[in-house]
PDB file of C-alpha atoms and ligand atoms in Angstrom:
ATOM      1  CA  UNK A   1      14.355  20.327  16.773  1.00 88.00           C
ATOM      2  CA  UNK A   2      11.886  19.056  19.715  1.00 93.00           C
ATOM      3  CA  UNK A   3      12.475  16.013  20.846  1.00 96.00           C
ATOM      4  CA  UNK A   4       8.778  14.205  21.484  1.00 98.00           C
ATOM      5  CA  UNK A   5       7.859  12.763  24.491  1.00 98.00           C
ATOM      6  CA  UNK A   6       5.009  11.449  26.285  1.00 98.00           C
ATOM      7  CA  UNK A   7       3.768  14.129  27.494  1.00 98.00           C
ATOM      8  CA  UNK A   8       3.928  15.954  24.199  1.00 98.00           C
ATOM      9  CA  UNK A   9       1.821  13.812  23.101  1.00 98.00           C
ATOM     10  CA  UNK A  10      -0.690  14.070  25.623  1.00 98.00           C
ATOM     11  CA  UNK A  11      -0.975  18.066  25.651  1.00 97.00           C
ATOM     12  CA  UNK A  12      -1.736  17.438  21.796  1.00 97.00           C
ATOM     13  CA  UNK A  13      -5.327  16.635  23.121  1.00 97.00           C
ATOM     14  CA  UNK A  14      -5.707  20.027  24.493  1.00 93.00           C
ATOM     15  CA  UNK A  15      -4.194  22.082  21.129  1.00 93.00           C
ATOM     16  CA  UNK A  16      -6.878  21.202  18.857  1.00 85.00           C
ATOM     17  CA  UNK A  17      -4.594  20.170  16.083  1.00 91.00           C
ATOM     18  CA  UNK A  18      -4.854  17.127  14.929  1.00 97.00           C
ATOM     19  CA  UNK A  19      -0.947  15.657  14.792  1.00 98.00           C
ATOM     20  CA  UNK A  20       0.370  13.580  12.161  1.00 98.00           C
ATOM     21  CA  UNK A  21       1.946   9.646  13.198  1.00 98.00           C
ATOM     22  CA  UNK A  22       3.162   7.036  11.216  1.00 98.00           C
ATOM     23  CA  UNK A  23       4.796   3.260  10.824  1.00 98.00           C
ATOM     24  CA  UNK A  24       8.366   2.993  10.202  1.00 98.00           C
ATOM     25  CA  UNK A  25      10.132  -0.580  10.476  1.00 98.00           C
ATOM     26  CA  UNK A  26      13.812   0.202   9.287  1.00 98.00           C
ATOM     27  CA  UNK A  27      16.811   2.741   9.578  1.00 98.00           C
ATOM     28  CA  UNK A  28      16.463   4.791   6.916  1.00 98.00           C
ATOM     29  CA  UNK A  29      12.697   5.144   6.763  1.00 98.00           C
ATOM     30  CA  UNK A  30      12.991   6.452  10.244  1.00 98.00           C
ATOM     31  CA  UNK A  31      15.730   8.959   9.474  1.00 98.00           C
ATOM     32  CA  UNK A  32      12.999  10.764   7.000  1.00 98.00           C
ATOM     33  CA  UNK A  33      10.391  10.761   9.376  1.00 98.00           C
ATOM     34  CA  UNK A  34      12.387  11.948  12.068  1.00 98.00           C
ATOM     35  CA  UNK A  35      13.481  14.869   9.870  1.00 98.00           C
ATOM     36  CA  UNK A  36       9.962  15.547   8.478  1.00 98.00           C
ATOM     37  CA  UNK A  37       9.413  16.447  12.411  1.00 98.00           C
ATOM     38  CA  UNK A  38       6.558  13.765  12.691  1.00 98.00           C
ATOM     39  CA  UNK A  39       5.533  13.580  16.564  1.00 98.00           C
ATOM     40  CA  UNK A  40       5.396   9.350  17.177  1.00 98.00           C
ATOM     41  CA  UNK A  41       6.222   6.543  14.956  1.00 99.00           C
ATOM     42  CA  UNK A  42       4.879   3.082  15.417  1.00 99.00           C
ATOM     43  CA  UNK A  43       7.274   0.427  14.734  1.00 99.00           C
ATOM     44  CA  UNK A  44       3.728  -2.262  14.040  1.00 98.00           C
ATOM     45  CA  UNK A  45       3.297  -5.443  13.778  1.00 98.00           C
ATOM     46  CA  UNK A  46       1.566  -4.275  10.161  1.00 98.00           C
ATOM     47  CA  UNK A  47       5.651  -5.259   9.263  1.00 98.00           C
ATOM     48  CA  UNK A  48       4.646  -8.877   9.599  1.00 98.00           C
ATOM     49  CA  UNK A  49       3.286  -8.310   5.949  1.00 96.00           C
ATOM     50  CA  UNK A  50       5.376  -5.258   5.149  1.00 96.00           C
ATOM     51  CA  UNK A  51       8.680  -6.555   6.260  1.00 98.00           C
ATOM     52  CA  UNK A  52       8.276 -10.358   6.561  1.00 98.00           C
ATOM     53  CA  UNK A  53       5.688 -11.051   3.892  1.00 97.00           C
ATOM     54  CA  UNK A  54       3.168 -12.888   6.083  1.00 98.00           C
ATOM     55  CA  UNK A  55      -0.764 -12.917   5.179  1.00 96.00           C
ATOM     56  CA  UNK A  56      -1.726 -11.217   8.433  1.00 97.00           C
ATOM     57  CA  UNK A  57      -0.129  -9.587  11.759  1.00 98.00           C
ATOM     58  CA  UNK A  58      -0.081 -12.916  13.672  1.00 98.00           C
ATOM     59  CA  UNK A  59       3.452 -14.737  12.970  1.00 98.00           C
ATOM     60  CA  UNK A  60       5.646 -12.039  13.658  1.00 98.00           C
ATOM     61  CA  UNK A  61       7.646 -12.536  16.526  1.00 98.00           C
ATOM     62  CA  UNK A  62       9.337 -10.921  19.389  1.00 98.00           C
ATOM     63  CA  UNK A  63      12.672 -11.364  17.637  1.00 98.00           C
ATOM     64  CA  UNK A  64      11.612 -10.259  14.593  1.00 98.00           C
ATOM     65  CA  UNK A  65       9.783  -7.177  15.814  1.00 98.00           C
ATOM     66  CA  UNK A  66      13.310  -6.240  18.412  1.00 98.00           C
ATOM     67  CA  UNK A  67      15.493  -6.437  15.153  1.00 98.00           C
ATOM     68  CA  UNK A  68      13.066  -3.417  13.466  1.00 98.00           C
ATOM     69  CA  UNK A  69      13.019  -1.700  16.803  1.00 99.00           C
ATOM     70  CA  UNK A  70      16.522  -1.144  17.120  1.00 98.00           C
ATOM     71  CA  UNK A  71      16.737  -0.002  14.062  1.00 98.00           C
ATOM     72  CA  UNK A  72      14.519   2.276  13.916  1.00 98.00           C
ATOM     73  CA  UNK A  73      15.444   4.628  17.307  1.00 98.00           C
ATOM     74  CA  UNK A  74      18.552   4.552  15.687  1.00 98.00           C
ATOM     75  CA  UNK A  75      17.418   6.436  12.727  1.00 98.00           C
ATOM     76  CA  UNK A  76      14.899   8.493  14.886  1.00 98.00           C
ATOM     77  CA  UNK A  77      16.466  10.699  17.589  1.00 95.00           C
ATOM     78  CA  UNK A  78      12.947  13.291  17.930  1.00 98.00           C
ATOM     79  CA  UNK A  79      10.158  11.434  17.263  1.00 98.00           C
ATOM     80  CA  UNK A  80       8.842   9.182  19.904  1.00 98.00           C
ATOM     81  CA  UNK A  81       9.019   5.614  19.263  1.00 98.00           C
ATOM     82  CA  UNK A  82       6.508   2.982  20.122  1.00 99.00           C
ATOM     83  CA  UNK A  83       6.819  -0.965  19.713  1.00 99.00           C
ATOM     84  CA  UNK A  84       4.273  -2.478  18.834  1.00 98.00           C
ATOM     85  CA  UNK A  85       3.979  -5.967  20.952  1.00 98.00           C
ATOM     86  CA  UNK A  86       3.287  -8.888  18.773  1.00 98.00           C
ATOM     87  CA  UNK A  87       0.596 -11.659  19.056  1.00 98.00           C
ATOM     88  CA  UNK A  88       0.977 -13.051  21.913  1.00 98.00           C
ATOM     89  CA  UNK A  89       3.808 -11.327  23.866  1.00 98.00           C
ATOM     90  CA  UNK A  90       1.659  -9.904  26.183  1.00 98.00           C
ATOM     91  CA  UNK A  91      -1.790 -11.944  26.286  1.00 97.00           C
ATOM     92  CA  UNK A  92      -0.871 -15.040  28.331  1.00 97.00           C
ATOM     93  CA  UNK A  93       0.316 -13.418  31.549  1.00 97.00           C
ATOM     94  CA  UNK A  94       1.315  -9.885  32.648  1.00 98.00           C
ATOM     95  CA  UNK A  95       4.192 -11.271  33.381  1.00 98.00           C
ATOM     96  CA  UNK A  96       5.171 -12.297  29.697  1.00 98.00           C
ATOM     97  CA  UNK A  97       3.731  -8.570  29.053  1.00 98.00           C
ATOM     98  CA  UNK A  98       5.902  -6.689  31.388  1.00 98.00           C
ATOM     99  CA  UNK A  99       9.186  -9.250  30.144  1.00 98.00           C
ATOM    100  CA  UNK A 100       8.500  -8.384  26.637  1.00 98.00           C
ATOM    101  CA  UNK A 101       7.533  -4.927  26.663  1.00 98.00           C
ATOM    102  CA  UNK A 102      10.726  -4.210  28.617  1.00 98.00           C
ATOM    103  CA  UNK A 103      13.080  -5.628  25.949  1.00 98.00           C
ATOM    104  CA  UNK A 104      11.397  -3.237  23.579  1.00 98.00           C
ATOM    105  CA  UNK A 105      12.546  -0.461  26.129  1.00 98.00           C
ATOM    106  CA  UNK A 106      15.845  -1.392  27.153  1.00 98.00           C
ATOM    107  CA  UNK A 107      17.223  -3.563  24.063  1.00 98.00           C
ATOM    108  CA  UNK A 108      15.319  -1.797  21.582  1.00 98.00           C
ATOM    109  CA  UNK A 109      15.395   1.752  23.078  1.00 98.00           C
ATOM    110  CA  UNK A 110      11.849   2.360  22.603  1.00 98.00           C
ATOM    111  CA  UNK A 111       9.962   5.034  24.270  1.00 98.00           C
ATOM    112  CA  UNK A 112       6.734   2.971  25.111  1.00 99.00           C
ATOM    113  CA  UNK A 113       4.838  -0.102  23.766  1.00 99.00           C
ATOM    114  CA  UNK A 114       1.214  -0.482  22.159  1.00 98.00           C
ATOM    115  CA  UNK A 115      -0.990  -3.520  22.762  1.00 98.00           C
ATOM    116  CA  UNK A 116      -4.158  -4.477  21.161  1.00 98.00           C
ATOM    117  CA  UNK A 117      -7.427  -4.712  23.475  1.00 98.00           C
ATOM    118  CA  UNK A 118      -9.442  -3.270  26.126  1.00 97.00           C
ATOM    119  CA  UNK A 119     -10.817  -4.240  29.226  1.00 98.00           C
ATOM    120  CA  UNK A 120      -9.446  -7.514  29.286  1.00 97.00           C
ATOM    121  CA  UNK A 121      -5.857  -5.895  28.794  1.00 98.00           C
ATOM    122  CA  UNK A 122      -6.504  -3.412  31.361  1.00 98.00           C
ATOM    123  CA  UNK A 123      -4.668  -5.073  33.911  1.00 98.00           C
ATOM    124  CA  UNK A 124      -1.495  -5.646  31.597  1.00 98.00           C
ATOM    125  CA  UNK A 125      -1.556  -1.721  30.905  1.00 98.00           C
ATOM    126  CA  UNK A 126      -1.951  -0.787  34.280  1.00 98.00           C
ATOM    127  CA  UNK A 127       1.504  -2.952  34.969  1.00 98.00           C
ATOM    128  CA  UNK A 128       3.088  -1.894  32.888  1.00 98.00           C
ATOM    129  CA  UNK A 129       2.589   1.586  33.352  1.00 98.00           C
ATOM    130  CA  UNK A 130       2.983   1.369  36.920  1.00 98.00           C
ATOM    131  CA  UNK A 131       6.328  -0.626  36.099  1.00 98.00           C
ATOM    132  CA  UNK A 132       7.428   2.860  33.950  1.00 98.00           C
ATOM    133  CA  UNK A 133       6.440   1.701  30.633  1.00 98.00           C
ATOM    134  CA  UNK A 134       4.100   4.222  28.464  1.00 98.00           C
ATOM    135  CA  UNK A 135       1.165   2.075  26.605  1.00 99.00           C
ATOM    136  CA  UNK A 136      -0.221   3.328  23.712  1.00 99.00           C
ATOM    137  CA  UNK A 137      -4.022   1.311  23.382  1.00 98.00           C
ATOM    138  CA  UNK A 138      -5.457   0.013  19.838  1.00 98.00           C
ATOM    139  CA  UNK A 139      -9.105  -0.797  20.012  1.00 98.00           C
ATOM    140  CA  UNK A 140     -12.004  -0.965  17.190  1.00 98.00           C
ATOM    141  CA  UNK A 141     -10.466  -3.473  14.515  1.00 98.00           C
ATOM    142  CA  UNK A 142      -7.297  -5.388  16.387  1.00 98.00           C
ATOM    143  CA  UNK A 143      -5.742  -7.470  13.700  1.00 97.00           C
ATOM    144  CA  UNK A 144      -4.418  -9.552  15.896  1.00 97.00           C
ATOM    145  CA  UNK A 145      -8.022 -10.832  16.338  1.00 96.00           C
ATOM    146  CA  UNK A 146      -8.441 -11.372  13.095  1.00 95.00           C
ATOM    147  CA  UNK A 147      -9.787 -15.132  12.984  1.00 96.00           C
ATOM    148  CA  UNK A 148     -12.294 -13.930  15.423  1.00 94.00           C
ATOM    149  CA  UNK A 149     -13.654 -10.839  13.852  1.00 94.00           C
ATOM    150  CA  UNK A 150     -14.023 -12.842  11.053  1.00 94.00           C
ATOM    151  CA  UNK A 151     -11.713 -10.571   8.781  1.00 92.00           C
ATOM    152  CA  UNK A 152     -10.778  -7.050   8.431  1.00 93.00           C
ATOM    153  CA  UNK A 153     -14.367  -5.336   8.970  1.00 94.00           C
ATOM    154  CA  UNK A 154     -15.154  -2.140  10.404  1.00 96.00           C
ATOM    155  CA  UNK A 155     -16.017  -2.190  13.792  1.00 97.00           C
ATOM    156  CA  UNK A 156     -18.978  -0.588  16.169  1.00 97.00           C
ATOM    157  CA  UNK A 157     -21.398  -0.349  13.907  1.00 97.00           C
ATOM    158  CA  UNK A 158     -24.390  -1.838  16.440  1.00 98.00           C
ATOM    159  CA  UNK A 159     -25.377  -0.112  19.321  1.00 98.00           C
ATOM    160  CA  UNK A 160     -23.870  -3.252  21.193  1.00 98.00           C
ATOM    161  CA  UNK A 161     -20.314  -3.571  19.213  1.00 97.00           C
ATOM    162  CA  UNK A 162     -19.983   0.498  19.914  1.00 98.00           C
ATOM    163  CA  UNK A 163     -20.880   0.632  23.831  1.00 98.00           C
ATOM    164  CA  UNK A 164     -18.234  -2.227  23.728  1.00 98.00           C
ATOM    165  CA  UNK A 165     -15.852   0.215  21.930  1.00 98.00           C
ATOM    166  CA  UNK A 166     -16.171   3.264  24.495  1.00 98.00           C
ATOM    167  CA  UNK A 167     -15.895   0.936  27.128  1.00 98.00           C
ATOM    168  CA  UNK A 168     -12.514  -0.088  25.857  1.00 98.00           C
ATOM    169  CA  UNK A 169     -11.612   2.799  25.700  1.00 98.00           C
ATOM    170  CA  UNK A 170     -12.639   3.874  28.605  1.00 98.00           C
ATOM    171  CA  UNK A 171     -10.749   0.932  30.380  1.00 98.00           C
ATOM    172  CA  UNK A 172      -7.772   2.162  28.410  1.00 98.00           C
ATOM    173  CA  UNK A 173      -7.888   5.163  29.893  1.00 98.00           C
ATOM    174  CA  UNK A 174      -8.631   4.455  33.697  1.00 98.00           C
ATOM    175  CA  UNK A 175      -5.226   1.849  33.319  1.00 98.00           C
ATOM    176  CA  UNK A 176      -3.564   4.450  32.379  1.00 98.00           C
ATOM    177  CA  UNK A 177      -2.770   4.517  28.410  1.00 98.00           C
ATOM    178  CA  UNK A 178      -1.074   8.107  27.143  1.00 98.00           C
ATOM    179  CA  UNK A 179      -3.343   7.796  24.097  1.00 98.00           C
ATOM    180  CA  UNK A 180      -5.310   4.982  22.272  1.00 98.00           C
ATOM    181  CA  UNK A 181      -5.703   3.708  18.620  1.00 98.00           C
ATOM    182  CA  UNK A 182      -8.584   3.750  16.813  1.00 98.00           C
ATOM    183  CA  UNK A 183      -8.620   1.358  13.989  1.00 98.00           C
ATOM    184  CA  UNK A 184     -11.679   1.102  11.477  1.00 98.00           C
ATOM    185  CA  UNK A 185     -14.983   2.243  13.764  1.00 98.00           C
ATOM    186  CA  UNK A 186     -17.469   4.691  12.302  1.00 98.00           C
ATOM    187  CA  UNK A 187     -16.996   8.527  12.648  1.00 98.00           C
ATOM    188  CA  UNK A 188     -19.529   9.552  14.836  1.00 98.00           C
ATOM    189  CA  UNK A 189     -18.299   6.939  17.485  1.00 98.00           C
ATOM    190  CA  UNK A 190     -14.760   8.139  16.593  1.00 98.00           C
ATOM    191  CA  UNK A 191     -16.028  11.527  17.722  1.00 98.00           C
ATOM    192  CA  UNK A 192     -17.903  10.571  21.104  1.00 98.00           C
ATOM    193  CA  UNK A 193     -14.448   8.586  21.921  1.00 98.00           C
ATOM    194  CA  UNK A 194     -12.442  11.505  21.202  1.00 98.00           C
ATOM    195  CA  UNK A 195     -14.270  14.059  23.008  1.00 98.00           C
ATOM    196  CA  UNK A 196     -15.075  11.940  26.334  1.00 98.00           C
ATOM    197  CA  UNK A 197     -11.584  10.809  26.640  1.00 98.00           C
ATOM    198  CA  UNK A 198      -8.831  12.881  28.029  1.00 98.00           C
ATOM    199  CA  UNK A 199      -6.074  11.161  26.664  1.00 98.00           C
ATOM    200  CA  UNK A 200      -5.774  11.715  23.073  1.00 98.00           C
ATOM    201  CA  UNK A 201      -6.619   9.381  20.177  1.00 98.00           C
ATOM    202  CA  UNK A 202      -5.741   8.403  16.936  1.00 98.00           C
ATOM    203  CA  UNK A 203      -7.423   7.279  14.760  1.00 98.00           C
ATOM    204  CA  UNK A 204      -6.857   5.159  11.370  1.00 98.00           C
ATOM    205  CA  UNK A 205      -9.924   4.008   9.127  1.00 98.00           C
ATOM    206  CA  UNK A 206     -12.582   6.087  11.372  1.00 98.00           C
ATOM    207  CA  UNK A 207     -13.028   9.404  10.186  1.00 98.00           C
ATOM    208  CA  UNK A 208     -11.162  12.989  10.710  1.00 97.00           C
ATOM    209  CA  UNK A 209     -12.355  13.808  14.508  1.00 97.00           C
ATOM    210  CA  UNK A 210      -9.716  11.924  16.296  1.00 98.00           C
ATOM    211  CA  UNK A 211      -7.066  14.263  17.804  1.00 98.00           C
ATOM    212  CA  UNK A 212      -4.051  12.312  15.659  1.00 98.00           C
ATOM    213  CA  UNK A 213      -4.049  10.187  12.602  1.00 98.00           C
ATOM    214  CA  UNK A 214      -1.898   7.445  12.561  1.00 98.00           C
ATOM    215  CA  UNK A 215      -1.165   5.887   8.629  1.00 98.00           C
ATOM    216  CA  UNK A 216       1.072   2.938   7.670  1.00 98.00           C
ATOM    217  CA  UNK A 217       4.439   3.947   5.975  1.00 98.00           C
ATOM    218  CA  UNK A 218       4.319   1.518   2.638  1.00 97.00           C
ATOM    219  CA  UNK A 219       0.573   2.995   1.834  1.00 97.00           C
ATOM    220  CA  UNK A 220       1.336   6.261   1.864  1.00 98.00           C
ATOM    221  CA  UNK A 221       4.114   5.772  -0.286  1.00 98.00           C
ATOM    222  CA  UNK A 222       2.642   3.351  -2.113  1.00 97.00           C
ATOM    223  CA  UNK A 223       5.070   1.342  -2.234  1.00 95.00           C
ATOM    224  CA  UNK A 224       3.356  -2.195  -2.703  1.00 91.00           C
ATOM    225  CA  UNK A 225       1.465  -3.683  -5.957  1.00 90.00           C
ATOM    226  CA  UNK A 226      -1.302  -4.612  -4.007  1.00 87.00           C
ATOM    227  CA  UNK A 227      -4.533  -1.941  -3.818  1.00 89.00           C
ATOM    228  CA  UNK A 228      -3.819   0.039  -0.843  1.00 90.00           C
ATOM    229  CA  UNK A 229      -6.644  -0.261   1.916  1.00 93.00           C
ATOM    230  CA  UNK A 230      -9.919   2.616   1.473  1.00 93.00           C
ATOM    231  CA  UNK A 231      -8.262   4.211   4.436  1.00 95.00           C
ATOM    232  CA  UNK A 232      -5.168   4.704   3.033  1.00 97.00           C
ATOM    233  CA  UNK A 233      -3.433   8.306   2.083  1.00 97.00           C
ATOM    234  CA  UNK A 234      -1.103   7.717  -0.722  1.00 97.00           C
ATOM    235  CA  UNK A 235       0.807  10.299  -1.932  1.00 97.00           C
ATOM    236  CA  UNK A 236       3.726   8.310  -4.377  1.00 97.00           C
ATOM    237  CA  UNK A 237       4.070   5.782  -6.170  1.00 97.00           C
ATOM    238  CA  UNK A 238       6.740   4.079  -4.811  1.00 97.00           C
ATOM    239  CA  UNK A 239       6.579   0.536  -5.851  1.00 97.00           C
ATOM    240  CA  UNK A 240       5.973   1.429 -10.132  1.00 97.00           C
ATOM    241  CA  UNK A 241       9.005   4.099  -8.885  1.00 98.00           C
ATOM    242  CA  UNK A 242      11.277   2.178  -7.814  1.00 98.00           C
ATOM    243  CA  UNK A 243      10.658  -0.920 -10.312  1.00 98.00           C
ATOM    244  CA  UNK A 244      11.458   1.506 -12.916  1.00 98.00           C
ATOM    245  CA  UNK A 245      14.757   2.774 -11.859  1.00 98.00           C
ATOM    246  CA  UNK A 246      15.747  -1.413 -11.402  1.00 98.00           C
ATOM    247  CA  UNK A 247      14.502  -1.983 -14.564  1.00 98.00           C
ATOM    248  CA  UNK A 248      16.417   0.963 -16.015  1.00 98.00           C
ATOM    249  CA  UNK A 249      19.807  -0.411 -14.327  1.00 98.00           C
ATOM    250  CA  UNK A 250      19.096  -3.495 -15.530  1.00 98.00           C
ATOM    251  CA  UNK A 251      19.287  -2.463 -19.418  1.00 98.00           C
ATOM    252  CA  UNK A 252      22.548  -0.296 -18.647  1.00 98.00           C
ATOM    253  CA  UNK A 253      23.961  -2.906 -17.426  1.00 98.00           C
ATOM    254  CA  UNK A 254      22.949  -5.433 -20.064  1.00 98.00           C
ATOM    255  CA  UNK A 255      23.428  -2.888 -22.741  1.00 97.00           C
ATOM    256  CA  UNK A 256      27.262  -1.777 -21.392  1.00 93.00           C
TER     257      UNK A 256
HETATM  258  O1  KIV B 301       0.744  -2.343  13.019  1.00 92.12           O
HETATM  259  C1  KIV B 301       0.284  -1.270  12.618  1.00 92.12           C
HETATM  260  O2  KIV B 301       0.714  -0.719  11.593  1.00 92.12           O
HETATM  261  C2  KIV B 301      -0.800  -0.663  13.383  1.00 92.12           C
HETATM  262  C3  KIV B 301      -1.385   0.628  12.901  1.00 92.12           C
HETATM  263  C4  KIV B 301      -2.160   0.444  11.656  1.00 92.12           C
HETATM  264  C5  KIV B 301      -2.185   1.291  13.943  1.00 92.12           C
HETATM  265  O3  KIV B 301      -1.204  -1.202  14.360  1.00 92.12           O
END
């Protein structure tokens, strides 16, 4: 079996098939993915709610995140593993960034680290990457942001918010990202991303044209009570599943 590196994932721009990623946050999870040959896996900051049970990305912390990480490259030996930095690990000084992005790499044994932004992170990525650390971007709807986008709302969808969005990108790009995130921005601008960059994207929320799709583990399972996000792919049932088989061990046990 391969085992996925960066540049794997960069000649994926140049195949014209669109390559499957997803979020993993514990041992086991990762073991599956790993054997279902699935090029990256994002260990994100999405496990705030998944994992911890917080209301948005924002609380988790770099402890919290380095327990997941570990655990997760040691269920995954092939795919290629990316941390995702929490709030605040990286925005208040690239030295903070370059700190915390290199525990993810040498206590976690990650492969490379994603951070949220664009051109105002473009110095970050470019230290990073110059200090041997892959960066995977995430631009459109940031989470982390989420106070000051108001919510979770698509993104680029005036001629203004879009030109901001290539120019992220773009910025991305020139620091020196293997590949950038595109979270919840409309299709078309998806698209003109996608096929000006030459680092590949992938996308989430914003259409089929990216060169990668990137989904979160627990929707496409479904494997929470809550209604799954529009952009979700769910193919189980996981959470109904599983509270099923409890339920039935409860009674055998009750009825012994
Ligand atoms: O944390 C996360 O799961 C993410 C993906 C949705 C891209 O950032």
């Amino acid at each position: 079996m391969i085992k996925f590196t960066i540049q794997h994932i960069k000649d994926f721009k140049h195949s014209h098939k669109p390559f499957p990623t997803i979020t993993a946050y514990d041992y086991t999870s990762a073991q599956i993915i790993d054997e279902a040959q699935i090029p990256l896996i994002l260990v994100g900051d999405s496990a705030s709610m998944m994992v911890y049970g917080y209301d948005t990305t924002i609380p988790v912390s770099m402890e919290e995140m380095l327990f997941l990480v570990r655990a997760v490259t040691r269920g995954a030996t092939h795919s290629l593993i990316v941390a995702d930095m929490p709030f605040l690990s990286y925005q208040p000084s690239i030295k903070e960034a370059l700190n915390n992005a290199g525990r993810f790499i040498k206590e976690g044994r990650a492969s490379a680290v994603k951070i949220e932004g664009g051109t105002h992170v473009r110095k970050h990525v470019s230290s990073l990457v110059e200090n041997g650390i892959p960066v995977l971007g995430h631009v459109g709807l940031t989470p982390q942001s989420y106070h000051q986008l108001s919510g979770y709302k698509m993104q680029g969808k005036t001629v203004e918010g879009a030109q901001k969005i290539i120019d992220d990108a773009t910025a991305l790009q020139e620091a020196g990202s293997f590949g950038i995130v595109l979270e919840c921005i409309p299709e078309n601008l998806a698209k003109q991303i996608t096929n000006t960059l030459s680092i590949p994207t992938i996308g989430i929320g914003s259409g089929h044209h990216c060169d990668g799709q990137i989904q979160v583990f627990h929707d496409v399972l479904g494997f929470s009570p809550l209604k799954p996000p529009k952009h979700a792919m769910q193919y189980d049932t996981m959470y109904s599943n599983v509270l099923n088989s409890i339920k039935k061990y409860k009674l055998d046990i009750e009825n012994q």
